[in-house]
Each structure stands twice: as structure tokens, then as C-alpha cells.
Amino acid sequence: MSRGTRFRETMTGSMRLTTSGRVSPVRLDLRASADHVLRPFGTTLARVEGRVRVAGLADDPAASGELEISPLAARRIRYRLAFTAGGRRLVLDGWKSITPRHPVRSMTVLPFTLYEDDEPLGTGTLRFRARALPSFLAGFRFPRREDPDALTAARWRGAPGRTEVWYTTVTDPATGTGLWLHHELTAPADGSAAYAHGWAAVFPKGAPVRHARFGPVPWKPEDRGFAADGVRAVPGRLAGAAGAMNWDLTEQPEAAPLFTFPRWSWRRPLLPAAQILPAARATYEGTVRYEDGTLELTGAPGASARIYGHGNARRWSWLHADLGGGDVLEIVAAVSTRPGLRRLPPLVFLRLRRDGRTWPRRPERSAIGWAGALRFRADIGLPTWTVTGRAGLRRIRVTVTQPEDRTLALEYTDPDGARATCRNCERADAQVRLDRWWGRWRPEADWRLDGTAHAEVGTR
Amino acid sequence: MSLDGLVAGLLASDGTEEWAARTPHRLESLLSAMPLPSRAGIRAAARAIDAYALVRTGRRLGGLTPAEREGVLAALGARPRLQPMLDVLKVPVLLAAGTERLAGRAAPPTAPVPADPPLDCTPAHAWPRRSTADAVVIGSGAGGAMAARTLARAGARVVVVEEGAHHSTASFGRRAPLDRFTDLYRDGGATIALGDPPLLLPVGRAVGGTTVVNSGTCYRTPAHVLARWTQQYGFAAAAQLDAFLDEAERTLHVGPQSLDVLGANGRIALAGAAALGWRAAPLRRNAPGCRGSCQCVVGCPTGAKQSVQLSVLPDACAAGARIVTGARVLRILVDPGRPGGPRAAGVRVAVSGGAGRRGDDSAESEILAPLVVVAAGALQSPALLRRSGLGRHPRLGRNLSVHPATSVAGRFAEPVTAWEGVLQSVGVEELHSRGVLIEATATPPGMGSFVLPGVGRELRDELEDAGRLATLGAMVADLPSGRVLGRDRVLVRYGLSPRDADRLLHAVRAMAQLLFAAGAQEVLTGIPVAPRARSVRELDAILGRVGPRQLHLSAYHPTGTVAAGADPQRAPTDGTGRLRGVHGVVVADGSLLPSCPEVNPQLSIMAAALAVAEAHTGG
């Protein structure tokens, strides 16, 4: 696992057009992201996006380009930005030349040339203002960069009493049909041979839920993901057959990984179980055939998730809601089976990814709050369950409804042989309300999902 | 300090002639174009003479009568040890006086000159502070122009960075020779190679480089020199240089100088050679329509001389190259730590004439390019590489080869008027195999390397009688015996080797022989202690008691300071002109030549640059 770099930078200045001699103010608001941590003694290449404003010429909020950051090696920080001005495609190319004689000025002054079709259109100078320094420095982030494929690979290394799950839920936007593919590896606690099994379920609109099981078959290690009984769940591909159903789908990740549980709990399995999403959102293409129909998926939204742990919880609820516009809400609320812990109210892991940022920032915040205070609360029930909570200046209320007729009830078996009942609905309704404190609670966002939420409630 | 008294004393002027009255002012403007050390040296010498006058007469030179001044200077001139100091003063004074005297005799109206072929020149202060190119060529002289044309024709976006300004043919016609002189030469023409004896080493600085101010003589590289470069030094590009020399000759329209405008100076040289039975002929030159203006060294006012800004650079610009003028390259930008070693990334340029404050980086401009062609000339290229951090090779800046030269004048009974005709007209190659090349060279008064003898009245008489003088120059092929030092300011050191000193004395004798054979009454030797000889025998006696240090020496054609060669220990660039130790830096000027080319080197440099650029484009 490595870390990347993200920062924002604002520069202002002016430019002179070669032809007319007119001088115009210029402003750049840039977001830069690099695939690794800035290397002070080397060269870092970063992507850059943002807004370019040239008074009277351009205001393009979707400028994009690249940044070559080499303050000591090449002594140059070069900006190349392409943007649109009234249908014309312009390129801004300039660089800061770092010199130890004028460290501050050379780090903050950016002379540039503006080109159209490789012909210079004008020249100018941008400056990074000292007043922008605090926000610039505070805006530096070094986000981890996960390899989603590595997150899909099997975790189990032979220990008894483990269970590992690859599951995928999809909504077909054309028909409203939900799809659930569940692939499970169980290593019984008594030390007997591990086995693989699973099922597929289709939730057609206005028709009963169909499902079919595959396996169990002995587990054969597969590095990239799950493969057993002709069923495969590997990065980018889901294929297999179970009973009267067969499916062949491709999976295209659309977002960064989402750790519903704390990241450390996935790396070091100290909690009874942990769940993650290798990609918070994904789209699916392909065909699913079931006994009385065929589902043709094209760009269907959904997500794949992974669970690794000792078994199922004592009680749990789960929600995956694609809120549109790239926003995703993922909730797992669970009561552990362990003695002592089982007396606690459900631990809520709520992750709201909005505009690329995840709230609350730490998964522990919603689960345990501040030593229990201000933790998020879940009221697990059927057909409706709710989660509420507050962190920082925001509060959320999520209401999930799993109508009986759209819900599939299945029995799970834990590694220790215990049984649990799961009620899964890939056509659930959900209402999400987000408020922000600004003198008083004011509504910030309100999402209603009608039959497109993916939810599950488990009981014993 | 006023120079009026000094000028009046040296020229024995009584203040009545208009031209002599204007000379001090002209001298001041000439001094202001010179670098500080030269200026300070001349002023110090002038002060010393003033002090001498003060001690001897109680008054400064300016306050004396003409007769008293004559007396003071005659007393000084009688001391042989003071001759060098007087000569240092005489050179600029004669230059200024010659200009003013000619200015009096209004130049004959010349026919309208054709417009120069177009160039894409941009002054540095109008050039963007950030720009990119496929190749940056540093210097627009013979080598840089040829490299720029080759790269531009291969499709590269080429930017030529030139420290000097662009001068059009029409601008040459409008201005006095000396005004052009100070503009067109680096350091106002006062570049000195320090050593014993010191050498005056003038180099051009303009769009077109030294080709703007050379005499237009175009010799092909001799076969034995090419063979030496290839076999002894491993300069691989020299193997095919013949074809590139053909191309350079075609580009410059090189041909033998026609006899009609040759001038009396050249005819005397031919006559002398004929009388001695020596090999001599009008020189091959790049001036097809030469009208004999005799102003080659300050820019051809008729546009006949095909300097590269009239012949090569227009082709380069037509192929898309652009020229930035008034732009001195501060350093070549190098990206270290790249896979495969450091690589050139472009150049940083100091902008002259811009609005930037001193020390403000707004007076700097950067051009990024993956290929940097160094063609700043043999004196400037090593310094540029050093200040770019690329000067680690122990031989960089060494191996400086020049053509030490001296000149001799002959006085004839008939007027010669040497400044009417071709400036460098006839080559006498009889002694070339012995490393001496004699070229009949006449310059506008005062501008040549020949210094008239005497001070005061004597000098004045010589000046008045200059119309009866014919001048020959000789240059000798040297052993590389110089060195270029410095990073920001260039310091040239040159130690004349004993072999070359002998060759110089031999050359003086040969030139005198030639002049006497052509009918000269006496020969001006240029040796201050024995300025005149009436026969070859008399000259032999003089040469027997003086050494080369008494000669007025100048030097031309610096080459070899970033020499190409196969041996990584000895040559800073490889056989195809790539600088060792860095990717993307190619040398394409006179500094590339591994040893003395033994002839005027314009064609050799152009062919070498062409070879290097072709090798780089894969052509």
C-alpha cells in the first residue's frame, strides 16, 4: 500500500494578449493529485484539475492538465493546463524556476504562455499569494492508495473457524431488477475441510424473487478471488451457474475502495469480522439468465463487497445505497456473538462518501463515538430499520424499508455450525436525510431511494 | 579625463582640422563599448602620458602648444620600452581618427541595396518568458545557423538564441564604419588573449555571428587537415566532410573573386607573386556581386557578402526556425537524476533591453527543449558549459587554436588607395605547406591590424600618406596553445609556441619580399623599434635582432575548445559532436574542430555543424 498526494492551489495574476495587447486578470483554482507522496529530491508528476478564469476570455471550471513538481532535482515546477474558452481549446504552459537566490519569489511566481494550436496567444504571470498559504498547507492530503485487485484476493490462509465472502449487488436501471451474487468460503471451526458455496438471487420488479444455490464443493485456493464449482468472482469478472441460473458479467470499478470497518481491522483481523468494498461503486455489463427471464445489464450500478471473519454477527443490518452523482452510503450495524459484546447495542459503521470525501472521517467514530458517547444508533427491525447519528457539524438519519414481498430469506451457517437467518432485499427503499449545523440544524441533503437500495437484516 | 590633449599630441593636430577636433569624442564612444579592463588600461596609459607632460613641462598635454606636445611625445617615443604603451593608445586613436577623416570625405552614394531575405527575429524582451521548442540553438554564427537550418528542415521547432542584435544591410549603409564596429564586435573589438605577446582576438556578436564581420574568404578544409581530424583525433563527422563542404559552398555561392573590383592592393599582391613565381590567386569568396566597398569587417553595406544571416538563416526561418535577439544564455538547464543520466532541458536566457530591474528574474526567460545545440563560438561555449555545470571535462576550454597574424605595409610611388577594392582579395599559398598563408588585406583606415609607426608629426605624415600603402597580412597555422578560462567572463590565455613565432617572422620576411617584388619603395614592418626597411637585406638585419614579441600580433579564427574526438579522456565531445556526460547537448561551432584548420574556417565550421546536425537528425 502506498500513499498519494492531494492539494489545492490558488494563484492570481494577469496576462497580456499578444494580438490586442489587452491585459486581463487571471485566476487559477487547482486541485492536484499525485500517485505517490511528493518526492522533494525527485520529480513528481501529478494530475491537475480545476477552474481557469481569464477575464473576458475564459471561465472553464473543467480545466485539466498535469503538474511536474521537481523543486530540487530539475528546479522546476511546471504547470500544463488545457481549458476551453468559448469553444476554443487553449493550453496554459508555464513553470516556476526555483533558485536558491530567491527561494520565496521563485517558488511563488509562475510566468506562463497561453497557446492555441501551438501558437502563442499571450503571456502572463501568476502569483501564489501569501494569504493563501495557510489554506494551501492545511489542504495537503496524503491519501492511501489501495490496489482494489489486492483487496479482492482471498484472505484465508488455512485457519479453522473462518468465513470469507465475496458478494455483489446490482440494480438494473432499465428494469428495476435487483441482483445478488453471494460467494462464500467456510472453514469449519472443527478443523474439517473448507468448502465453497454460494447463491445467486434475482429480484425482478413485480415478480417473485428467484434464487439458486451452488456448491458446496471443496475449496481450492485461487489467488485473485473466488473460484469454485465453475463460479468465479475475480477482479473485473463475475461468471458462473447455479441451478437454472447462469450469469456472465464484467465489473468496472468507478470509485476508490471504501473501508466500512476501520482499515486496521481488515489488515489485522482483530474484530470478529470486517467488511470492505474494493470499489465503493462499480458498474456491470453482461447477461443473467434465470428460469423465467433474462437480465441484460448495461452500465448497471452496484458494488462488490468482501467480508472476512469468524462468522456472522448475532444480529445485523446492512445497507448499500447508491445516492447518485458518485455519492454512496454504506452501513453495517451489528451485534457481536461474543460473550459480553453481545449485550451491547449494535455497533454502527456508517460511511457516507460525498464529493469524493468520506464522512465521518474515521469509521470508529460512528461505532463507538467518544468512549460510547455520541455513537451512532441503529434500530434494527423489519420491515423498517433506522440508523441515526451525529458527527462534527452534521447529523444523519437513514430509514430503510425492506418490503416482505421483495425480500429473500436464507439460512446462513457459521463456521461453528450455528445458524442464522438473513433477509435480503436488493429492491429496498431508503430515505437518507443529512443536516448541517449552522446556528441550527438545517437540511443539507435528502435522498430517497425507491427500490434501488440494497439491504439485509440478519437475526438468530 | 579629457582625451583631447592626447589625441592632439598623437596626431600632431593644431586644432584647426575639423576631423581632428571630432576625434576625441569618437574615441570616447569607442572606449565606452570596450570592456572595463581595456577601457581602464587605455585611460591609465593616457593618464601616465599626461603625468609625464606635467612633470616635464608643468602643464598637462591639453594645455601645451602643438610644438610642446610634439616635444613631449617625441621624448616618449624615443624610449623603446614605452613603445608598447604608446601602441596601446595609438590603435583606438587611429581607429577614431580614420573614421572621422573618412567621414569628412562623404562616402560615394551607393546604388540602392536589395532588401535582405526575411528573418523571423524577435527581441528578447518581446519573447515569452516561458516557451518551448524541439531544439534551442545557442548562437547564430556559421555553426549555429547551419545547425538551425538542418534541424528546422527536419521538422523540429527551432529557436535560435543570439546575444547580439540583428543588423540589416540597409542599416550598414546608413551608419559610419566605426559605429558599426562597436556594435558588431564583442567588447568593442577589444577581446585580448593574454600572454607573451598578447594577441588581439576580435570576434563578432550579431545575428550571423562572426560571418557578418569576416572578410568573406572561404577556403575548403585542406585534405591533410581532414585526414588528421579523422585518423588522429577520431572526429568521425570529418570523414564525410567533403560533401558537407560542397553543400556549404553552394549555400554561400562561393566562387573566385572577380578581378574587376579587386582593387590595387590585390593587384600588387598578384604582381609581386608573379615576379617571384609564387602561387597566388584571387581568393574564393562568398560575395558573388562584390562591389569592392572594402567594409567586410564592419558588415557588408551592399549585401553582396553572403554572411549566414543572408544565406543560411533565411532558409532556417523559412523552415520554421525563430531567432531571439539580445538574449544571452545564462545557462543550459539540466535535469539530473533522469533514468540514463542527466539530460538537457532547455536554456535560461538573460534579456537585455527589457524593463526588468537588476537582479529581477523578470529579466530572465526560459526556453525548454530536449535538444540544446551549443554554437556560441570557441571563446564563449566553454564558459557557457561551465556555468551550466557541464564543464567537468578536463580538456574543456583547453586546446584553443587560433591563427596568429601580423601584417606588413609597403609604400609605393603611385597611390594605392587600398581601401577601394576588395578587403581581402588575394591569397598567396606558396608557403601554406609551411603553415603560412598570406592574404592581401586592406581595411578602412585604422581598422586593420597594421599600426602606423611613430607618434606626433611622424604619425601624422604616415596617416596623410596612407594612400600610398599596400597591406599584406599573414596568418600561421598554430599548435593549439591557448586556453579559455572563466564562467561568466571569459579570460583567454595564449602562449605563442616557438615554432609559431618562427613562422611569424618567416611570414614577415615573405610579405616584405612580395612587396619589394611588386615595386615597393619601402616596407613598414610594424616593428616599433625598426619601423622601416628599404630592402629585404635590411629587413633580414632587423628580423635578426627582434623577436616575435616586437611584432603587432592579432589573432583570428579561435577553434578547438570543446574538441570532438574518439578518446573520452582527451575530447569533451564525441566524434559526432555530442557533449560527453550529458544527454541532449550537441556542440556545433568552431570549438568542435580538433585542431587548427589552417585556413579561414567559415566553411569548415559550417560543414562540421552540418555533419553534426545531420548525424543528430539521422539524415
Tab-separated table of C-alpha atoms in Angstrom, chain B residues 150-445:
chain	number	residue	atom	x	y	z
B	150	THR	CA	19.261	21.426	-40.727
B	151	LEU	CA	17.084	20.836	-37.668
B	152	ALA	CA	14.292	23.111	-38.906
B	153	ARG	CA	14.251	21.387	-42.269
B	154	ALA	CA	13.978	18.063	-40.452
B	155	GLY	CA	10.733	19.344	-38.932
B	156	ALA	CA	11.894	20.422	-35.495
B	157	ARG	CA	10.624	23.617	-33.892
B	158	VAL	CA	13.903	25.500	-33.580
B	159	VAL	CA	14.642	28.615	-31.573
B	160	VAL	CA	17.977	30.328	-32.200
B	161	VAL	CA	19.149	32.398	-29.242
B	162	GLU	CA	21.546	35.204	-30.185
B	163	GLU	CA	23.235	37.606	-27.818
B	164	GLY	CA	23.785	40.275	-30.450
B	165	ALA	CA	21.282	42.266	-32.413
B	166	HIS	CA	20.073	41.910	-35.958
B	167	HIS	CA	21.591	44.382	-38.401
B	168	SER	CA	20.185	44.734	-41.873
B	169	THR	CA	22.254	45.517	-44.940
B	170	ALA	CA	20.440	48.823	-45.216
B	171	SER	CA	21.464	49.732	-41.679
B	172	PHE	CA	25.124	49.109	-42.605
B	173	GLY	CA	24.799	51.588	-45.467
B	174	ARG	CA	23.393	54.245	-43.175
B	175	ARG	CA	25.999	54.198	-40.446
B	176	ALA	CA	29.663	55.084	-40.194
B	177	PRO	CA	32.035	52.104	-40.134
B	178	LEU	CA	33.189	52.733	-36.575
B	179	ASP	CA	29.639	52.907	-35.214
B	180	ARG	CA	29.038	49.522	-36.748
B	181	PHE	CA	32.385	48.304	-35.445
B	182	THR	CA	31.441	48.865	-31.818
B	183	ASP	CA	28.041	47.246	-32.314
B	184	LEU	CA	29.138	44.225	-34.266
B	185	TYR	CA	32.113	43.107	-32.192
B	186	ARG	CA	32.182	41.657	-28.750
B	187	ASP	CA	33.879	44.033	-26.282
B	188	GLY	CA	34.014	46.722	-28.970
B	189	GLY	CA	36.553	44.585	-30.821
B	190	ALA	CA	38.968	44.664	-27.904
B	191	THR	CA	38.971	40.993	-26.946
B	192	ILE	CA	42.503	40.196	-25.831
B	193	ALA	CA	44.196	36.842	-25.499
B	194	LEU	CA	46.554	37.325	-22.562
B	195	GLY	CA	50.050	36.006	-22.990
B	196	ASP	CA	53.503	36.985	-24.092
B	197	PRO	CA	52.908	38.615	-26.502
B	198	PRO	CA	49.234	39.393	-26.008
B	199	LEU	CA	47.024	38.952	-29.048
B	200	LEU	CA	44.071	40.997	-30.160
B	201	LEU	CA	41.350	38.434	-30.911
B	202	PRO	CA	38.299	40.176	-32.379
B	203	VAL	CA	35.069	38.165	-32.602
B	204	GLY	CA	31.680	39.217	-33.930
B	205	ARG	CA	28.485	39.407	-31.968
B	206	ALA	CA	25.348	39.787	-34.057
B	207	VAL	CA	22.759	37.720	-35.855
B	208	GLY	CA	25.129	35.914	-38.196
B	209	GLY	CA	27.991	35.861	-35.703
B	210	THR	CA	31.493	36.481	-36.936
B	211	THR	CA	30.391	35.794	-40.524
B	212	VAL	CA	28.918	39.307	-40.509
B	213	VAL	CA	32.349	40.810	-39.932
B	214	ASN	CA	34.761	38.364	-41.528
B	215	SER	CA	36.399	39.039	-44.831
B	216	GLY	CA	34.312	36.536	-46.750
B	217	THR	CA	37.244	34.308	-47.573
B	218	CYS	CA	36.018	30.743	-47.959
B	219	TYR	CA	38.681	28.078	-48.026
B	220	ARG	CA	37.756	24.440	-48.031
B	221	THR	CA	39.327	22.461	-45.220
B	222	PRO	CA	42.611	21.117	-46.629
B	223	ALA	CA	42.647	17.370	-47.251
B	224	HIS	CA	45.581	16.768	-44.912
B	225	VAL	CA	43.720	18.536	-42.093
B	226	LEU	CA	40.631	16.392	-42.698
B	227	ALA	CA	42.775	13.285	-42.673
B	228	ARG	CA	44.386	14.358	-39.410
B	229	TRP	CA	40.997	15.043	-37.794
B	230	THR	CA	39.651	11.669	-38.832
B	231	GLN	CA	42.658	9.470	-38.210
B	232	GLN	CA	44.486	11.167	-35.389
B	233	TYR	CA	41.581	12.552	-33.381
B	234	GLY	CA	38.700	10.279	-34.340
B	235	PHE	CA	36.429	13.157	-35.350
B	236	ALA	CA	34.075	10.808	-37.140
B	237	ALA	CA	31.996	13.531	-38.763
B	238	ALA	CA	35.077	14.720	-40.664
B	239	ALA	CA	35.070	11.572	-42.757
B	240	GLN	CA	32.171	12.820	-44.871
B	241	LEU	CA	33.038	16.481	-44.572
B	242	ASP	CA	33.773	16.864	-48.287
B	243	ALA	CA	30.116	16.507	-49.196
B	244	PHE	CA	29.113	18.946	-46.475
B	245	LEU	CA	31.763	21.418	-47.661
B	246	ASP	CA	30.183	21.230	-51.117
B	247	GLU	CA	26.809	22.000	-49.575
B	248	ALA	CA	28.237	24.926	-47.576
B	249	GLU	CA	29.856	26.337	-50.719
B	250	ARG	CA	26.609	26.028	-52.640
B	251	THR	CA	24.708	27.764	-49.853
B	252	LEU	CA	27.145	30.667	-49.726
B	253	HIS	CA	27.630	30.969	-53.522
B	254	VAL	CA	31.364	30.633	-53.062
B	255	GLY	CA	33.444	31.499	-56.105
B	256	PRO	CA	36.755	33.140	-57.040
B	257	GLN	CA	36.763	36.895	-56.546
B	258	SER	CA	36.372	38.628	-59.895
B	259	LEU	CA	39.244	40.892	-60.907
B	260	ASP	CA	37.198	43.973	-61.819
B	261	VAL	CA	36.672	45.168	-58.240
B	262	LEU	CA	39.796	43.532	-56.803
B	263	GLY	CA	41.479	46.852	-56.070
B	264	ALA	CA	45.097	47.969	-56.261
B	265	ASN	CA	46.059	46.166	-53.073
B	266	GLY	CA	45.170	42.797	-54.534
B	267	ARG	CA	46.766	43.595	-57.881
B	268	ILE	CA	50.024	44.461	-56.134
B	269	ALA	CA	49.975	41.120	-54.346
B	270	LEU	CA	49.383	39.302	-57.625
B	271	ALA	CA	52.147	41.270	-59.305
B	272	GLY	CA	54.589	40.560	-56.514
B	273	ALA	CA	53.775	36.864	-56.555
B	274	ALA	CA	54.104	36.766	-60.322
B	275	ALA	CA	57.506	38.413	-60.092
B	276	LEU	CA	58.654	35.826	-57.554
B	277	GLY	CA	56.952	32.941	-59.316
B	278	TRP	CA	54.850	32.183	-56.273
B	279	ARG	CA	51.428	30.557	-56.313
B	280	ALA	CA	48.817	33.245	-55.835
B	281	ALA	CA	45.277	33.861	-56.971
B	282	PRO	CA	42.202	35.914	-56.127
B	283	LEU	CA	40.594	34.288	-53.099
B	284	ARG	CA	37.468	32.178	-53.258
B	285	ARG	CA	34.857	34.266	-51.510
B	286	ASN	CA	31.168	34.158	-50.668
B	287	ALA	CA	30.463	37.570	-52.238
B	288	PRO	CA	29.189	36.999	-55.753
B	289	GLY	CA	28.252	40.600	-56.506
B	290	CYS	CA	31.024	42.259	-54.514
B	291	ARG	CA	31.414	45.938	-55.371
B	292	GLY	CA	34.679	46.414	-53.543
B	293	SER	CA	33.328	48.537	-50.704
B	294	CYS	CA	36.181	47.310	-48.502
B	295	GLN	CA	33.932	47.205	-45.452
B	296	CYS	CA	33.628	43.453	-44.883
B	297	VAL	CA	34.853	43.789	-41.334
B	298	VAL	CA	32.029	46.122	-40.316
B	299	GLY	CA	29.222	44.432	-42.236
B	300	CYS	CA	28.884	44.435	-46.000
B	301	PRO	CA	26.915	47.575	-46.931
B	302	THR	CA	25.836	46.187	-50.319
B	303	GLY	CA	24.618	42.800	-49.183
B	304	ALA	CA	26.992	41.041	-51.553
B	305	LYS	CA	28.804	39.042	-48.875
B	306	GLN	CA	26.692	36.027	-48.123
B	307	SER	CA	27.030	36.069	-44.367
B	308	VAL	CA	24.844	33.412	-42.788
B	309	GLN	CA	22.126	35.916	-41.854
B	310	LEU	CA	21.661	36.478	-45.583
B	311	SER	CA	22.145	32.918	-46.796
B	312	VAL	CA	21.528	30.227	-44.182
B	313	LEU	CA	19.304	31.793	-41.544
B	314	PRO	CA	16.604	32.898	-44.046
B	315	ASP	CA	16.314	29.256	-45.140
B	316	ALA	CA	16.132	28.202	-41.498
B	317	CYS	CA	13.401	30.751	-40.803
B	318	ALA	CA	11.520	29.662	-43.904
B	319	ALA	CA	11.562	26.158	-42.417
B	320	GLY	CA	10.086	27.494	-39.180
B	321	ALA	CA	13.086	28.461	-37.077
B	322	ARG	CA	12.764	31.586	-34.951
B	323	ILE	CA	15.554	33.851	-33.740
B	324	VAL	CA	15.604	35.612	-30.381
B	325	THR	CA	17.994	38.566	-30.398
B	326	GLY	CA	19.601	40.388	-27.498
B	327	ALA	CA	19.396	37.205	-25.464
B	328	ARG	CA	22.426	35.948	-23.574
B	329	VAL	CA	22.174	32.358	-22.420
B	330	LEU	CA	22.855	32.266	-18.696
B	331	ARG	CA	22.902	28.526	-18.503
B	332	ILE	CA	21.785	25.338	-20.089
B	333	LEU	CA	19.122	23.792	-17.879
B	334	VAL	CA	19.909	20.210	-16.983
B	335	ASP	CA	17.559	17.705	-15.423
B	336	PRO	CA	19.704	15.442	-13.256
B	337	GLY	CA	18.525	12.178	-11.863
B	338	ARG	CA	16.757	11.107	-15.018
B	339	PRO	CA	16.991	7.433	-15.885
B	340	GLY	CA	20.078	7.117	-18.046
B	341	GLY	CA	21.847	10.163	-16.667
B	342	PRO	CA	21.424	13.924	-16.742
B	343	ARG	CA	19.673	15.410	-19.718
B	344	ALA	CA	19.454	18.894	-21.151
B	345	ALA	CA	16.077	20.506	-20.598
B	346	GLY	CA	16.462	23.905	-22.212
B	347	VAL	CA	18.136	27.230	-21.596
B	348	ARG	CA	17.802	30.203	-19.292
B	349	VAL	CA	18.313	33.471	-21.048
B	350	ALA	CA	19.125	36.955	-19.764
B	351	VAL	CA	17.038	39.528	-21.512
B	352	SER	CA	18.721	42.778	-22.480
B	353	GLY	CA	16.625	45.817	-23.210
B	354	GLY	CA	13.752	44.595	-21.060
B	355	ALA	CA	12.071	46.549	-18.296
B	356	GLY	CA	13.224	44.228	-15.540
B	357	ARG	CA	15.075	45.540	-12.547
B	358	ARG	CA	18.609	44.424	-11.900
B	359	GLY	CA	18.519	41.045	-10.269
B	360	ASP	CA	14.853	40.683	-11.043
B	361	ASP	CA	14.081	37.381	-12.668
B	362	SER	CA	11.613	39.130	-14.910
B	363	ALA	CA	14.701	39.928	-16.948
B	364	GLU	CA	15.143	36.222	-17.488
B	365	SER	CA	13.411	33.945	-19.871
B	366	GLU	CA	13.412	30.169	-20.201
B	367	ILE	CA	13.013	28.010	-23.246
B	368	LEU	CA	12.549	24.301	-22.643
B	369	ALA	CA	13.804	21.943	-25.293
B	370	PRO	CA	15.117	18.395	-25.217
B	371	LEU	CA	17.973	19.301	-27.556
B	372	VAL	CA	20.410	22.154	-26.969
B	373	VAL	CA	22.886	22.977	-29.707
B	374	VAL	CA	25.865	24.938	-28.385
B	375	ALA	CA	27.235	27.252	-31.075
B	376	ALA	CA	28.373	30.244	-29.063
B	377	GLY	CA	31.845	30.230	-30.550
B	378	ALA	CA	35.106	28.788	-29.304
B	379	LEU	CA	35.556	31.528	-26.719
B	380	GLN	CA	32.051	31.563	-25.258
B	381	SER	CA	30.989	27.916	-25.493
B	382	PRO	CA	33.357	26.604	-22.771
B	383	ALA	CA	32.276	29.341	-20.370
B	384	LEU	CA	28.625	28.616	-21.085
B	385	LEU	CA	29.134	24.916	-20.431
B	386	ARG	CA	30.983	25.689	-17.203
B	387	ARG	CA	28.290	27.912	-15.802
B	388	SER	CA	25.747	25.249	-16.743
B	389	GLY	CA	27.579	22.693	-14.601
B	390	LEU	CA	28.702	20.821	-17.704
B	391	GLY	CA	32.335	21.867	-17.628
B	392	ARG	CA	33.819	18.939	-15.783
B	393	HIS	CA	35.821	17.511	-18.655
B	394	PRO	CA	39.481	18.377	-18.009
B	395	ARG	CA	40.085	19.322	-21.645
B	396	LEU	CA	37.153	21.695	-21.877
B	397	GLY	CA	38.425	25.169	-22.681
B	398	ARG	CA	41.902	23.902	-23.482
B	399	ASN	CA	43.218	23.135	-26.950
B	400	LEU	CA	42.427	26.694	-28.120
B	401	SER	CA	43.764	27.127	-31.583
B	402	VAL	CA	43.915	30.493	-33.370
B	403	HIS	CA	45.618	31.915	-36.399
B	404	PRO	CA	48.228	34.346	-35.034
B	405	ALA	CA	48.602	37.001	-37.664
B	406	THR	CA	50.676	40.006	-38.459
B	407	SER	CA	50.693	42.473	-41.275
B	408	VAL	CA	53.202	44.449	-43.268
B	409	ALA	CA	52.653	47.518	-45.424
B	410	GLY	CA	54.601	48.596	-48.455
B	411	ARG	CA	54.936	52.156	-49.676
B	412	PHE	CA	54.636	52.599	-53.406
B	413	ALA	CA	55.379	55.535	-55.632
B	414	GLU	CA	51.888	55.571	-57.043
B	415	PRO	CA	48.738	55.934	-54.982
B	416	VAL	CA	47.340	52.554	-53.979
B	417	THR	CA	44.227	53.682	-52.100
B	418	ALA	CA	43.972	50.230	-50.587
B	419	TRP	CA	40.524	50.895	-49.115
B	420	GLU	CA	38.995	50.970	-52.559
B	421	GLY	CA	38.553	47.383	-53.623
B	422	VAL	CA	38.046	44.026	-52.041
B	423	LEU	CA	39.104	43.958	-48.404
B	424	GLN	CA	40.719	40.533	-48.518
B	425	SER	CA	41.398	39.905	-52.143
B	426	VAL	CA	44.326	37.662	-52.984
B	427	GLY	CA	45.739	34.585	-51.358
B	428	VAL	CA	49.397	33.646	-51.703
B	429	GLU	CA	49.666	29.957	-50.948
B	430	GLU	CA	53.328	29.447	-51.746
B	431	LEU	CA	54.203	28.974	-48.096
B	432	HIS	CA	50.986	27.278	-46.997
B	433	SER	CA	52.670	23.935	-46.746
B	434	ARG	CA	54.950	25.563	-44.172
B	435	GLY	CA	51.970	26.849	-42.222
B	436	VAL	CA	51.955	30.408	-43.537
B	437	LEU	CA	49.058	31.784	-45.524
B	438	ILE	CA	49.493	35.293	-46.935
B	439	GLU	CA	46.345	37.213	-47.785
B	440	ALA	CA	46.289	40.693	-49.240
B	441	THR	CA	44.131	42.520	-46.740
B	442	ALA	CA	43.308	46.193	-46.754
B	443	THR	CA	40.936	47.744	-44.317
B	444	PRO	CA	39.213	51.047	-43.874
B	445	PRO	CA	41.813	53.361	-42.281
